[in-house]
GROMACS .gro file of C-alpha atoms in nm:
model
  441
    1MET     CA    1   5.492 -14.148  -4.953
    2ARG     CA    2   5.487 -14.436  -4.704
    3THR     CA    3   5.372 -14.343  -4.353
    4LYS     CA    4   5.562 -14.471  -4.055
    5LYS     CA    5   5.369 -14.719  -3.841
    6THR     CA    6   5.326 -14.630  -3.476
    7ASN     CA    7   5.302 -14.886  -3.199
    8ASN     CA    8   4.986 -14.816  -3.000
    9LEU     CA    9   5.011 -15.126  -2.785
   10PRO     CA   10   4.973 -15.044  -2.414
   11SER     CA   11   5.287 -15.072  -2.205
   12LYS     CA   12   5.313 -15.361  -1.962
   13PRO     CA   13   5.141 -15.280  -1.632
   14ARG     CA   14   5.345 -15.197  -1.327
   15VAL     CA   15   5.244 -15.358  -0.996
   16ASN     CA   16   5.250 -15.121  -0.699
   17VAL     CA   17   5.228 -15.310  -0.369
   18ILE     CA   18   5.096 -15.127  -0.061
   19THR     CA   19   5.169 -15.293   0.275
   20LEU     CA   20   4.969 -15.226   0.590
   21GLY     CA   21   5.002 -15.385   0.932
   22CYS     CA   22   5.271 -15.593   1.097
   23SER     CA   23   5.608 -15.738   1.005
   24LYS     CA   24   5.440 -16.061   0.893
   25ASN     CA   25   5.258 -15.861   0.625
   26ILE     CA   26   5.588 -15.702   0.523
   27HIS     CA   27   5.730 -16.053   0.475
   28ASP     CA   28   5.428 -16.161   0.269
   29SER     CA   29   5.452 -15.854   0.044
   30GLU     CA   30   5.821 -15.924  -0.013
   31ILE     CA   31   5.745 -16.283  -0.119
   32LEU     CA   32   5.472 -16.158  -0.355
   33MET     CA   33   5.707 -15.900  -0.509
   34GLY     CA   34   5.980 -16.160  -0.548
   35GLN     CA   35   5.739 -16.379  -0.744
   36LEU     CA   36   5.626 -16.087  -0.962
   37ARG     CA   37   5.985 -15.993  -1.037
   38GLY     CA   38   6.057 -16.359  -1.117
   39ASN     CA   39   5.781 -16.328  -1.378
   40HIS     CA   40   5.970 -16.033  -1.533
   41MET     CA   41   5.708 -15.784  -1.420
   42GLU     CA   42   5.787 -15.432  -1.306
   43VAL     CA   43   5.708 -15.410  -0.935
   44VAL     CA   44   5.743 -15.127  -0.685
   45HIS     CA   45   5.659 -15.089  -0.318
   46GLU     CA   46   5.438 -14.798  -0.214
   47ALA     CA   47   5.535 -14.576  -0.506
   48ASN     CA   48   5.410 -14.218  -0.474
   49ASN     CA   49   5.376 -14.162  -0.847
   50ILE     CA   50   5.073 -14.329  -1.004
   51ASN     CA   51   5.050 -14.452  -1.364
   52LYS     CA   52   4.714 -14.509  -1.530
   53ASN     CA   53   4.806 -14.864  -1.625
   54ASP     CA   54   4.923 -14.953  -1.272
   55ILE     CA   55   4.788 -15.252  -1.085
   56VAL     CA   56   4.772 -15.168  -0.714
   57VAL     CA   57   4.783 -15.458  -0.468
   58ILE     CA   58   4.689 -15.363  -0.111
   59ASN     CA   59   4.809 -15.605   0.158
   60THR     CA   60   4.569 -15.531   0.442
   61CYS     CA   61   4.561 -15.571   0.820
   62GLY     CA   62   4.246 -15.675   1.005
   63PHE     CA   63   4.379 -15.716   1.358
   64ILE     CA   64   4.220 -15.432   1.559
   65ASP     CA   65   3.980 -15.146   1.488
   66ASN     CA   66   4.243 -14.882   1.401
   67ALA     CA   67   4.422 -15.118   1.162
   68LYS     CA   68   4.095 -15.220   0.996
   69GLN     CA   69   3.998 -14.857   0.944
   70GLU     CA   70   4.337 -14.775   0.790
   71SER     CA   71   4.295 -15.069   0.551
   72ILE     CA   72   3.944 -14.964   0.451
   73ASP     CA   73   4.051 -14.602   0.398
   74THR     CA   74   4.339 -14.718   0.177
   75ILE     CA   75   4.111 -14.942  -0.031
   76LEU     CA   76   3.865 -14.655  -0.080
   77GLN     CA   77   4.148 -14.418  -0.177
   78TYR     CA   78   4.279 -14.643  -0.454
   79SER     CA   79   3.938 -14.762  -0.575
   80ALA     CA   80   3.843 -14.393  -0.622
   81LEU     CA   81   4.158 -14.340  -0.830
   82LYS     CA   82   4.062 -14.640  -1.040
   83GLU     CA   83   3.714 -14.497  -1.099
   84GLU     CA   84   3.877 -14.171  -1.212
   85GLY     CA   85   4.081 -14.367  -1.467
   86LYS     CA   86   4.410 -14.295  -1.293
   87LEU     CA   87   4.507 -14.661  -1.254
   88GLU     CA   88   4.411 -14.991  -1.414
   89LYS     CA   89   4.325 -15.233  -1.133
   90VAL     CA   90   4.292 -15.254  -0.755
   91ILE     CA   91   4.347 -15.590  -0.587
   92VAL     CA   92   4.309 -15.646  -0.213
   93THR     CA   93   4.478 -15.924  -0.016
   94GLY     CA   94   4.580 -15.999   0.342
   95CYS     CA   95   4.404 -16.031   0.675
   96LEU     CA   96   4.114 -15.790   0.624
   97SER     CA   97   4.000 -15.956   0.302
   98GLU     CA   98   4.052 -16.301   0.454
   99ARG     CA   99   3.818 -16.209   0.739
  100TYR     CA  100   3.562 -15.985   0.569
  101LYS     CA  101   3.566 -16.075   0.198
  102PRO     CA  102   3.185 -16.101   0.148
  103GLU     CA  103   3.124 -15.772   0.326
  104LEU     CA  104   3.402 -15.595   0.134
  105GLU     CA  105   3.276 -15.723  -0.202
  106THR     CA  106   2.935 -15.576  -0.121
  107GLU     CA  107   3.050 -15.246   0.028
  108ILE     CA  108   3.345 -15.171  -0.206
  109PRO     CA  109   3.252 -15.339  -0.537
  110HIS     CA  110   3.492 -15.140  -0.756
  111VAL     CA  111   3.786 -15.350  -0.636
  112ASP     CA  112   3.881 -15.601  -0.909
  113ALA     CA  113   3.952 -15.894  -0.679
  114TYR     CA  114   3.978 -15.986  -0.311
  115PHE     CA  115   4.218 -16.257  -0.193
  116GLY     CA  116   4.290 -16.410   0.149
  117THR     CA  117   4.616 -16.469   0.332
  118ASN     CA  118   4.688 -16.803   0.161
  119ASP     CA  119   4.585 -16.715  -0.194
  120LEU     CA  120   4.922 -16.617  -0.340
  121GLN     CA  121   4.895 -16.842  -0.646
  122GLN     CA  122   4.548 -16.712  -0.733
  123LEU     CA  123   4.660 -16.352  -0.683
  124LEU     CA  124   4.956 -16.402  -0.915
  125ALA     CA  125   4.731 -16.559  -1.179
  126SER     CA  126   4.498 -16.258  -1.163
  127VAL     CA  127   4.782 -16.031  -1.286
  128GLY     CA  128   4.909 -16.276  -1.547
  129ALA     CA  129   5.192 -16.427  -1.340
  130ASP     CA  130   5.275 -16.787  -1.246
  131TYR     CA  131   5.382 -16.912  -0.904
  132LYS     CA  132   5.742 -17.030  -0.938
  133HIS     CA  133   5.848 -17.296  -0.686
  134GLU     CA  134   6.213 -17.241  -0.776
  135LEU     CA  135   6.191 -16.893  -0.620
  136LEU     CA  136   6.164 -17.040  -0.268
  137GLY     CA  137   6.341 -16.801  -0.033
  138GLU     CA  138   6.371 -16.520  -0.285
  139ARG     CA  139   6.219 -16.190  -0.184
  140MET     CA  140   6.222 -15.827  -0.282
  141LEU     CA  141   6.314 -15.665   0.049
  142THR     CA  142   6.130 -15.352   0.156
  143THR     CA  143   6.351 -15.312   0.463
  144PRO     CA  144   6.712 -15.196   0.436
  145SER     CA  145   6.901 -15.490   0.283
  146HIS     CA  146   7.106 -15.555   0.597
  147TYR     CA  147   6.809 -15.687   0.796
  148ALA     CA  148   6.505 -15.895   0.707
  149TYR     CA  149   6.193 -16.020   0.880
  150PHE     CA  150   6.213 -16.396   0.869
  151LYS     CA  151   5.883 -16.581   0.907
  152ILE     CA  152   5.932 -16.935   1.034
  153ALA     CA  153   5.566 -17.036   1.064
  154GLU     CA  154   5.218 -16.928   0.962
  155GLY     CA  155   4.901 -16.922   1.171
  156CYS     CA  156   4.841 -16.999   1.538
  157ASN     CA  157   4.691 -17.276   1.752
  158ARG     CA  158   4.660 -17.069   2.070
  159PRO     CA  159   4.308 -17.003   2.203
  160CYS     CA  160   4.360 -16.644   2.329
  161SER     CA  161   4.015 -16.497   2.382
  162PHE     CA  162   4.090 -16.150   2.244
  163CYS     CA  163   4.277 -16.249   1.929
  164ALA     CA  164   4.136 -16.283   1.577
  165ILE     CA  165   4.463 -16.401   1.418
  166PRO     CA  166   4.358 -16.769   1.389
  167LEU     CA  167   4.045 -16.651   1.203
  168MET     CA  168   4.264 -16.472   0.948
  169ARG     CA  169   4.580 -16.683   0.939
  170GLY     CA  170   4.454 -17.031   1.020
  171LYS     CA  171   4.624 -17.303   1.223
  172HIS     CA  172   4.996 -17.310   1.298
  173VAL     CA  173   5.208 -17.441   1.008
  174SER     CA  174   5.586 -17.455   1.051
  175LYS     CA  175   5.827 -17.418   0.762
  176SER     CA  176   6.095 -17.687   0.744
  177ILE     CA  177   6.445 -17.621   0.874
  178ASP     CA  178   6.588 -17.705   0.530
  179ASP     CA  179   6.371 -17.446   0.356
  180LEU     CA  180   6.446 -17.181   0.617
  181VAL     CA  181   6.820 -17.240   0.595
  182LYS     CA  182   6.798 -17.211   0.217
  183GLU     CA  183   6.614 -16.881   0.252
  184ALA     CA  184   6.867 -16.754   0.508
  185LYS     CA  185   7.159 -16.840   0.278
  186HIS     CA  186   6.993 -16.654  -0.007
  187LEU     CA  187   6.942 -16.346   0.211
  188ALA     CA  188   7.298 -16.360   0.344
  189LYS     CA  189   7.434 -16.385  -0.010
  190ASN     CA  190   7.254 -16.058  -0.087
  191GLY     CA  191   7.392 -15.873   0.213
  192THR     CA  192   7.146 -15.945   0.494
  193LYS     CA  193   7.325 -15.954   0.830
  194GLU     CA  194   7.031 -15.969   1.072
  195LEU     CA  195   6.739 -16.212   1.069
  196ILE     CA  196   6.439 -16.110   1.279
  197LEU     CA  197   6.249 -16.432   1.343
  198ILE     CA  198   5.873 -16.380   1.341
  199ALA     CA  199   5.561 -16.594   1.370
  200GLN     CA  200   5.239 -16.572   1.564
  201ASP     CA  201   5.414 -16.802   1.811
  202LEU     CA  202   5.783 -16.880   1.767
  203THR     CA  203   5.789 -17.121   2.061
  204TYR     CA  204   5.537 -17.357   1.897
  205TYR     CA  205   5.777 -17.404   1.605
  206GLY     CA  206   5.823 -17.764   1.494
  207LEU     CA  207   5.544 -17.932   1.690
  208ASP     CA  208   5.340 -17.988   1.376
  209ILE     CA  209   5.617 -18.124   1.152
  210TYR     CA  210   5.880 -18.262   1.395
  211GLY     CA  211   5.657 -18.368   1.685
  212LYS     CA  212   5.846 -18.146   1.931
  213ARG     CA  213   5.925 -17.783   1.998
  214ASN     CA  214   6.223 -17.741   1.768
  215LEU     CA  215   6.313 -17.372   1.784
  216ALA     CA  216   6.651 -17.447   1.943
  217ASP     CA  217   6.751 -17.678   1.655
  218LEU     CA  218   6.637 -17.419   1.401
  219LEU     CA  219   6.846 -17.153   1.574
  220ARG     CA  220   7.159 -17.370   1.563
  221ASN     CA  221   7.112 -17.430   1.190
  222LEU     CA  222   7.049 -17.063   1.113
  223SER     CA  223   7.341 -16.962   1.332
  224ASP     CA  224   7.574 -17.164   1.108
  225VAL     CA  225   7.481 -16.967   0.794
  226ASP     CA  226   7.781 -16.762   0.680
  227GLY     CA  227   7.717 -16.389   0.683
  228ILE     CA  228   7.435 -16.389   0.939
  229GLU     CA  229   7.570 -16.193   1.236
  230TRP     CA  230   7.251 -16.137   1.435
  231ILE     CA  231   6.943 -16.355   1.487
  232ARG     CA  232   6.662 -16.193   1.685
  233LEU     CA  233   6.354 -16.357   1.840
  234GLN     CA  234   6.015 -16.186   1.829
  235TYR     CA  235   5.672 -16.307   1.940
  236ALA     CA  236   5.750 -16.585   2.187
  237TYR     CA  237   5.452 -16.723   2.379
  238PRO     CA  238   5.507 -16.774   2.754
  239SER     CA  239   5.307 -17.093   2.813
  240GLY     CA  240   5.527 -17.393   2.734
  241PHE     CA  241   5.832 -17.177   2.660
  242PRO     CA  242   6.122 -17.406   2.550
  243MET     CA  243   6.407 -17.319   2.785
  244ASP     CA  244   6.664 -17.491   2.560
  245VAL     CA  245   6.636 -17.183   2.336
  246LEU     CA  246   6.823 -16.992   2.606
  247ASP     CA  247   7.105 -17.249   2.601
  248VAL     CA  248   7.154 -17.181   2.230
  249MET     CA  249   7.142 -16.807   2.298
  250ASN     CA  250   7.430 -16.850   2.542
  251GLU     CA  251   7.622 -17.084   2.308
  252ARG     CA  252   7.606 -16.877   1.990
  253GLU     CA  253   7.736 -16.522   1.969
  254ASN     CA  254   7.521 -16.434   1.670
  255ILE     CA  255   7.193 -16.502   1.852
  256CYS     CA  256   7.094 -16.173   2.011
  257LYS     CA  257   7.031 -16.170   2.383
  258TYR     CA  258   6.685 -16.035   2.314
  259LEU     CA  259   6.340 -16.184   2.357
  260ASP     CA  260   6.002 -16.039   2.267
  261MET     CA  261   5.741 -16.217   2.480
  262PRO     CA  262   5.392 -16.058   2.483
  263LEU     CA  263   5.251 -16.131   2.830
  264GLN     CA  264   4.929 -15.924   2.794
  265HIS     CA  265   4.843 -15.905   3.167
  266ILE     CA  266   4.942 -16.031   3.512
  267ALA     CA  267   4.619 -16.050   3.719
  268ASP     CA  268   4.510 -16.414   3.745
  269ASN     CA  269   4.144 -16.346   3.666
  270MET     CA  270   4.246 -16.155   3.353
  271LEU     CA  271   4.489 -16.425   3.238
  272LYS     CA  272   4.220 -16.689   3.289
  273SER     CA  273   3.957 -16.495   3.095
  274MET     CA  274   4.212 -16.421   2.823
  275ARG     CA  275   4.275 -16.799   2.800
  276ARG     CA  276   4.649 -16.752   2.819
  277GLY     CA  277   4.724 -17.089   2.979
  278ILE     CA  278   4.947 -16.938   3.248
  279THR     CA  279   4.912 -16.783   3.594
  280LYS     CA  280   5.065 -16.478   3.758
  281GLN     CA  281   5.313 -16.683   3.962
  282LYS     CA  282   5.417 -16.895   3.662
  283THR     CA  283   5.470 -16.576   3.461
  284ILE     CA  284   5.689 -16.426   3.734
  285ASP     CA  285   5.881 -16.754   3.769
  286LEU     CA  286   5.936 -16.771   3.392
  287VAL     CA  287   6.071 -16.415   3.369
  288ASN     CA  288   6.303 -16.482   3.662
  289ALA     CA  289   6.422 -16.813   3.511
  290ILE     CA  290   6.496 -16.645   3.175
  291ARG     CA  291   6.696 -16.370   3.344
  292ASP     CA  292   6.881 -16.622   3.561
  293LYS     CA  293   6.984 -16.821   3.255
  294VAL     CA  294   7.074 -16.521   3.037
  295PRO     CA  295   7.154 -16.242   3.286
  296ASP     CA  296   7.208 -15.965   3.028
  297ILE     CA  297   6.903 -16.046   2.814
  298ALA     CA  298   6.677 -15.762   2.699
  299LEU     CA  299   6.312 -15.855   2.754
  300ARG     CA  300   6.036 -15.686   2.556
  301THR     CA  301   5.669 -15.740   2.632
  302THR     CA  302   5.330 -15.602   2.529
  303LEU     CA  303   5.027 -15.552   2.751
  304ILE     CA  304   4.654 -15.492   2.703
  305CYS     CA  305   4.458 -15.236   2.907
  306GLY     CA  306   4.079 -15.234   2.935
  307TYR     CA  307   4.006 -15.600   2.867
  308PRO     CA  308   3.643 -15.685   2.962
  309GLY     CA  309   3.604 -15.695   3.339
  310GLU     CA  310   3.940 -15.533   3.412
  311THR     CA  311   3.889 -15.353   3.743
  312LYS     CA  312   4.096 -15.072   3.889
  313ALA     CA  313   4.245 -15.332   4.123
  314ASP     CA  314   4.345 -15.552   3.825
  315PHE     CA  315   4.508 -15.254   3.659
  316SER     CA  316   4.689 -15.152   3.978
  317GLU     CA  317   4.821 -15.508   4.007
  318MET     CA  318   4.958 -15.488   3.653
  319MET     CA  319   5.110 -15.146   3.716
  320GLU     CA  320   5.284 -15.269   4.032
  321TRP     CA  321   5.418 -15.572   3.844
  322VAL     CA  322   5.553 -15.352   3.562
  323GLU     CA  323   5.734 -15.136   3.820
  324GLN     CA  324   5.881 -15.442   3.992
  325THR     CA  325   5.975 -15.641   3.680
  326ARG     CA  326   6.141 -15.352   3.496
  327PHE     CA  327   6.116 -15.477   3.140
  328ASP     CA  328   6.381 -15.340   2.908
  329ARG     CA  329   6.118 -15.268   2.641
  330LEU     CA  330   5.741 -15.250   2.670
  331GLY     CA  331   5.444 -15.168   2.449
  332CYS     CA  332   5.085 -15.124   2.565
  333PHE     CA  333   4.755 -15.124   2.376
  334THR     CA  334   4.389 -15.062   2.446
  335TYR     CA  335   4.164 -15.366   2.420
  336SER     CA  336   3.979 -15.396   2.088
  337HIS     CA  337   3.644 -15.582   2.089
  338GLU     CA  338   3.677 -15.818   1.791
  339GLU     CA  339   3.389 -16.007   1.628
  340LYS     CA  340   3.395 -16.388   1.640
  341THR     CA  341   3.657 -16.397   1.917
  342HIS     CA  342   3.575 -16.564   2.247
  343ALA     CA  343   3.600 -16.231   2.433
  344HIS     CA  344   3.339 -16.074   2.206
  345SER     CA  345   3.071 -16.253   2.411
  346LEU     CA  346   3.185 -16.051   2.714
  347GLU     CA  347   3.071 -15.697   2.783
  348ASP     CA  348   3.323 -15.439   2.663
  349ASP     CA  349   3.271 -15.254   2.990
  350VAL     CA  350   3.582 -15.037   3.031
  351PRO     CA  351   3.520 -14.692   2.875
  352GLN     CA  352   3.758 -14.597   2.593
  353GLU     CA  353   3.886 -14.293   2.787
  354GLU     CA  354   3.970 -14.517   3.083
  355LYS     CA  355   4.146 -14.767   2.856
  356GLU     CA  356   4.360 -14.487   2.711
  357SER     CA  357   4.431 -14.343   3.057
  358ARG     CA  358   4.556 -14.681   3.177
  359VAL     CA  359   4.781 -14.721   2.872
  360GLU     CA  360   4.923 -14.375   2.936
  361GLN     CA  361   4.998 -14.460   3.299
  362ILE     CA  362   5.176 -14.783   3.203
  363MET     CA  363   5.383 -14.607   2.937
  364GLU     CA  364   5.478 -14.324   3.173
  365ALA     CA  365   5.605 -14.583   3.420
  366GLN     CA  366   5.796 -14.758   3.142
  367GLN     CA  367   5.949 -14.428   3.031
  368ARG     CA  368   6.100 -14.384   3.378
  369ILE     CA  369   6.222 -14.744   3.380
  370SER     CA  370   6.376 -14.709   3.034
  371TYR     CA  371   6.557 -14.391   3.138
  372GLU     CA  372   6.705 -14.561   3.443
  373VAL     CA  373   6.804 -14.873   3.246
  374ASN     CA  374   6.968 -14.657   2.977
  375GLN     CA  375   7.172 -14.456   3.226
  376LYS     CA  376   7.352 -14.776   3.323
  377LYS     CA  377   7.473 -14.811   2.963
  378VAL     CA  378   7.663 -14.481   2.967
  379GLY     CA  379   8.037 -14.545   2.945
  380ASN     CA  380   7.995 -14.892   2.796
  381THR     CA  381   8.086 -14.990   2.439
  382TYR     CA  382   7.845 -15.192   2.224
  383LYS     CA  383   7.838 -15.351   1.881
  384VAL     CA  384   7.593 -15.139   1.681
  385LEU     CA  385   7.435 -15.208   1.342
  386ILE     CA  386   7.403 -14.883   1.145
  387ASP     CA  387   7.053 -14.858   0.990
  388ARG     CA  388   7.051 -14.513   0.829
  389ILE     CA  389   7.174 -14.153   0.837
  390GLU     CA  390   6.926 -13.883   0.930
  391GLU     CA  391   6.940 -13.517   1.041
  392GLY     CA  392   7.311 -13.517   1.117
  393TYR     CA  393   7.325 -13.858   1.286
  394PHE     CA  394   7.416 -14.212   1.194
  395ILE     CA  395   7.136 -14.413   1.356
  396GLY     CA  396   7.182 -14.772   1.462
  397ARG     CA  397   7.086 -15.039   1.713
  398THR     CA  398   7.250 -15.267   1.966
  399GLU     CA  399   7.167 -15.637   1.983
  400PHE     CA  400   6.913 -15.541   2.252
  401ASP     CA  401   6.694 -15.345   2.010
  402SER     CA  402   6.466 -15.437   1.723
  403PRO     CA  403   6.391 -15.196   1.435
  404GLU     CA  404   6.095 -14.958   1.456
  405VAL     CA  405   5.991 -15.044   1.812
  406ASP     CA  406   6.300 -15.017   2.036
  407ASN     CA  407   6.580 -14.781   2.136
  408GLU     CA  408   6.823 -14.637   1.885
  409VAL     CA  409   7.184 -14.525   1.905
  410LEU     CA  410   7.258 -14.182   1.757
  411ILE     CA  411   7.612 -14.100   1.643
  412ALA     CA  412   7.697 -13.747   1.525
  413SER     CA  413   7.792 -13.773   1.158
  414ASP     CA  414   8.015 -13.464   1.163
  415LYS     CA  415   8.248 -13.623   1.419
  416ASN     CA  416   8.223 -13.992   1.328
  417TYR     CA  417   8.223 -14.205   1.015
  418ALA     CA  418   8.012 -14.518   0.974
  419THR     CA  419   7.875 -14.727   0.687
  420ILE     CA  420   7.506 -14.802   0.660
  421GLY     CA  421   7.443 -15.175   0.687
  422ARG     CA  422   7.766 -15.244   0.874
  423PHE     CA  423   7.860 -15.280   1.237
  424ALA     CA  424   8.057 -15.036   1.450
  425GLN     CA  425   8.186 -15.038   1.806
  426VAL     CA  426   8.014 -14.746   1.978
  427ARG     CA  427   8.080 -14.601   2.322
  428ILE     CA  428   7.765 -14.463   2.487
  429ASP     CA  429   7.831 -14.105   2.601
  430ARG     CA  430   7.483 -14.012   2.724
  431ALA     CA  431   7.133 -14.153   2.739
  432GLU     CA  432   6.773 -14.036   2.728
  433ASP     CA  433   6.443 -14.222   2.778
  434PHE     CA  434   6.455 -14.413   2.450
  435ASP     CA  435   6.770 -14.291   2.274
  436LEU     CA  436   7.139 -14.349   2.333
  437TYR     CA  437   7.408 -14.110   2.208
  438GLY     CA  438   7.754 -14.241   2.134
  439SER     CA  439   8.081 -14.215   1.948
  440ILE     CA  440   8.258 -14.470   1.733
  441GLN     CA  441   8.565 -14.626   1.890
   0.00000   0.00000   0.00000
């Protein structure tokens, strides 16, 4: 009797991509997954189930202490699973491995390979895939398909004393307008309605390839792409801000009246030590000029508490400025003493408890401001993009809110009908500190 042959060949490995850190890492993971899929490989994002022939790629963050620790813990978690025979390979990429590759190779040797932030082609080769130039603009979105983070440049030329980004991401490199428009058209064709423009510094865009700040021209070109209904600006640097961007914001309805501009501090001695290239008065004048030009703009900023040498007087000055300026959105962080940055040569002299207390005070002030700002929205009707349904509510955002970090609009699903990924006109019925409640009109 003839015996039936069995196929004992191992199945093709699945690549499970784990993303840590900021929206720029999300973008990079999506590009990586698009390339893997273009190589006909099975790829998943942060899958809970683990297969023993999986290849896990961890896209790490190395920005501040908490993010570094999360990245290290994640690497250790998956390298232990590999040692137990529960997965095939662990590969590490991103900012942490760009910055600390020699140390990581020594301390966590069970990882199969470490790659930096600009090593996509080498990473692909390590899993048996080729980099395909024809896939420019193609991504495997990890966000809901109706919005996408849209990176217009890599790296940063700014000399901020506290920031390690240039060490991990290199110098500023703008993508061309033609390539970005091509990517936007591809996203729009697949249902993306909102582009969230990101870079370490949006306002530097174009200087390296066009010889001028060219964000306004880019916005006009992206605004013309059929299907893109919102374009949002995140991470604008204040020094040298191109005011013509605001003209385009007023001209084009699909450019959100929203600007994320991390200002970090207001006291002159802090701004000077931080090497921000701007003074208190110039910062105040800039905020006023932006609001004069676009009166209904929503301004988001981020601040740092506990920078070396920050006195109680410096902090009080920042607190008073926050109260007076009344930002629509605000985030605040404790200073992190980062190796190889200019500020690392200074004494980290503000105790951690004091740093955290100052952050708490700023955020309590902002909570009051946000509540008062939101009360003025009650009775008004806004265009809202519906992101998801959760616990009896459709949850969406106005043009004044970015995903994950800003206010949301909650609409009772038992009394209203909406479609995820589409827009609705919503009347605001009541408001809390950071949430609006409304009904579809």
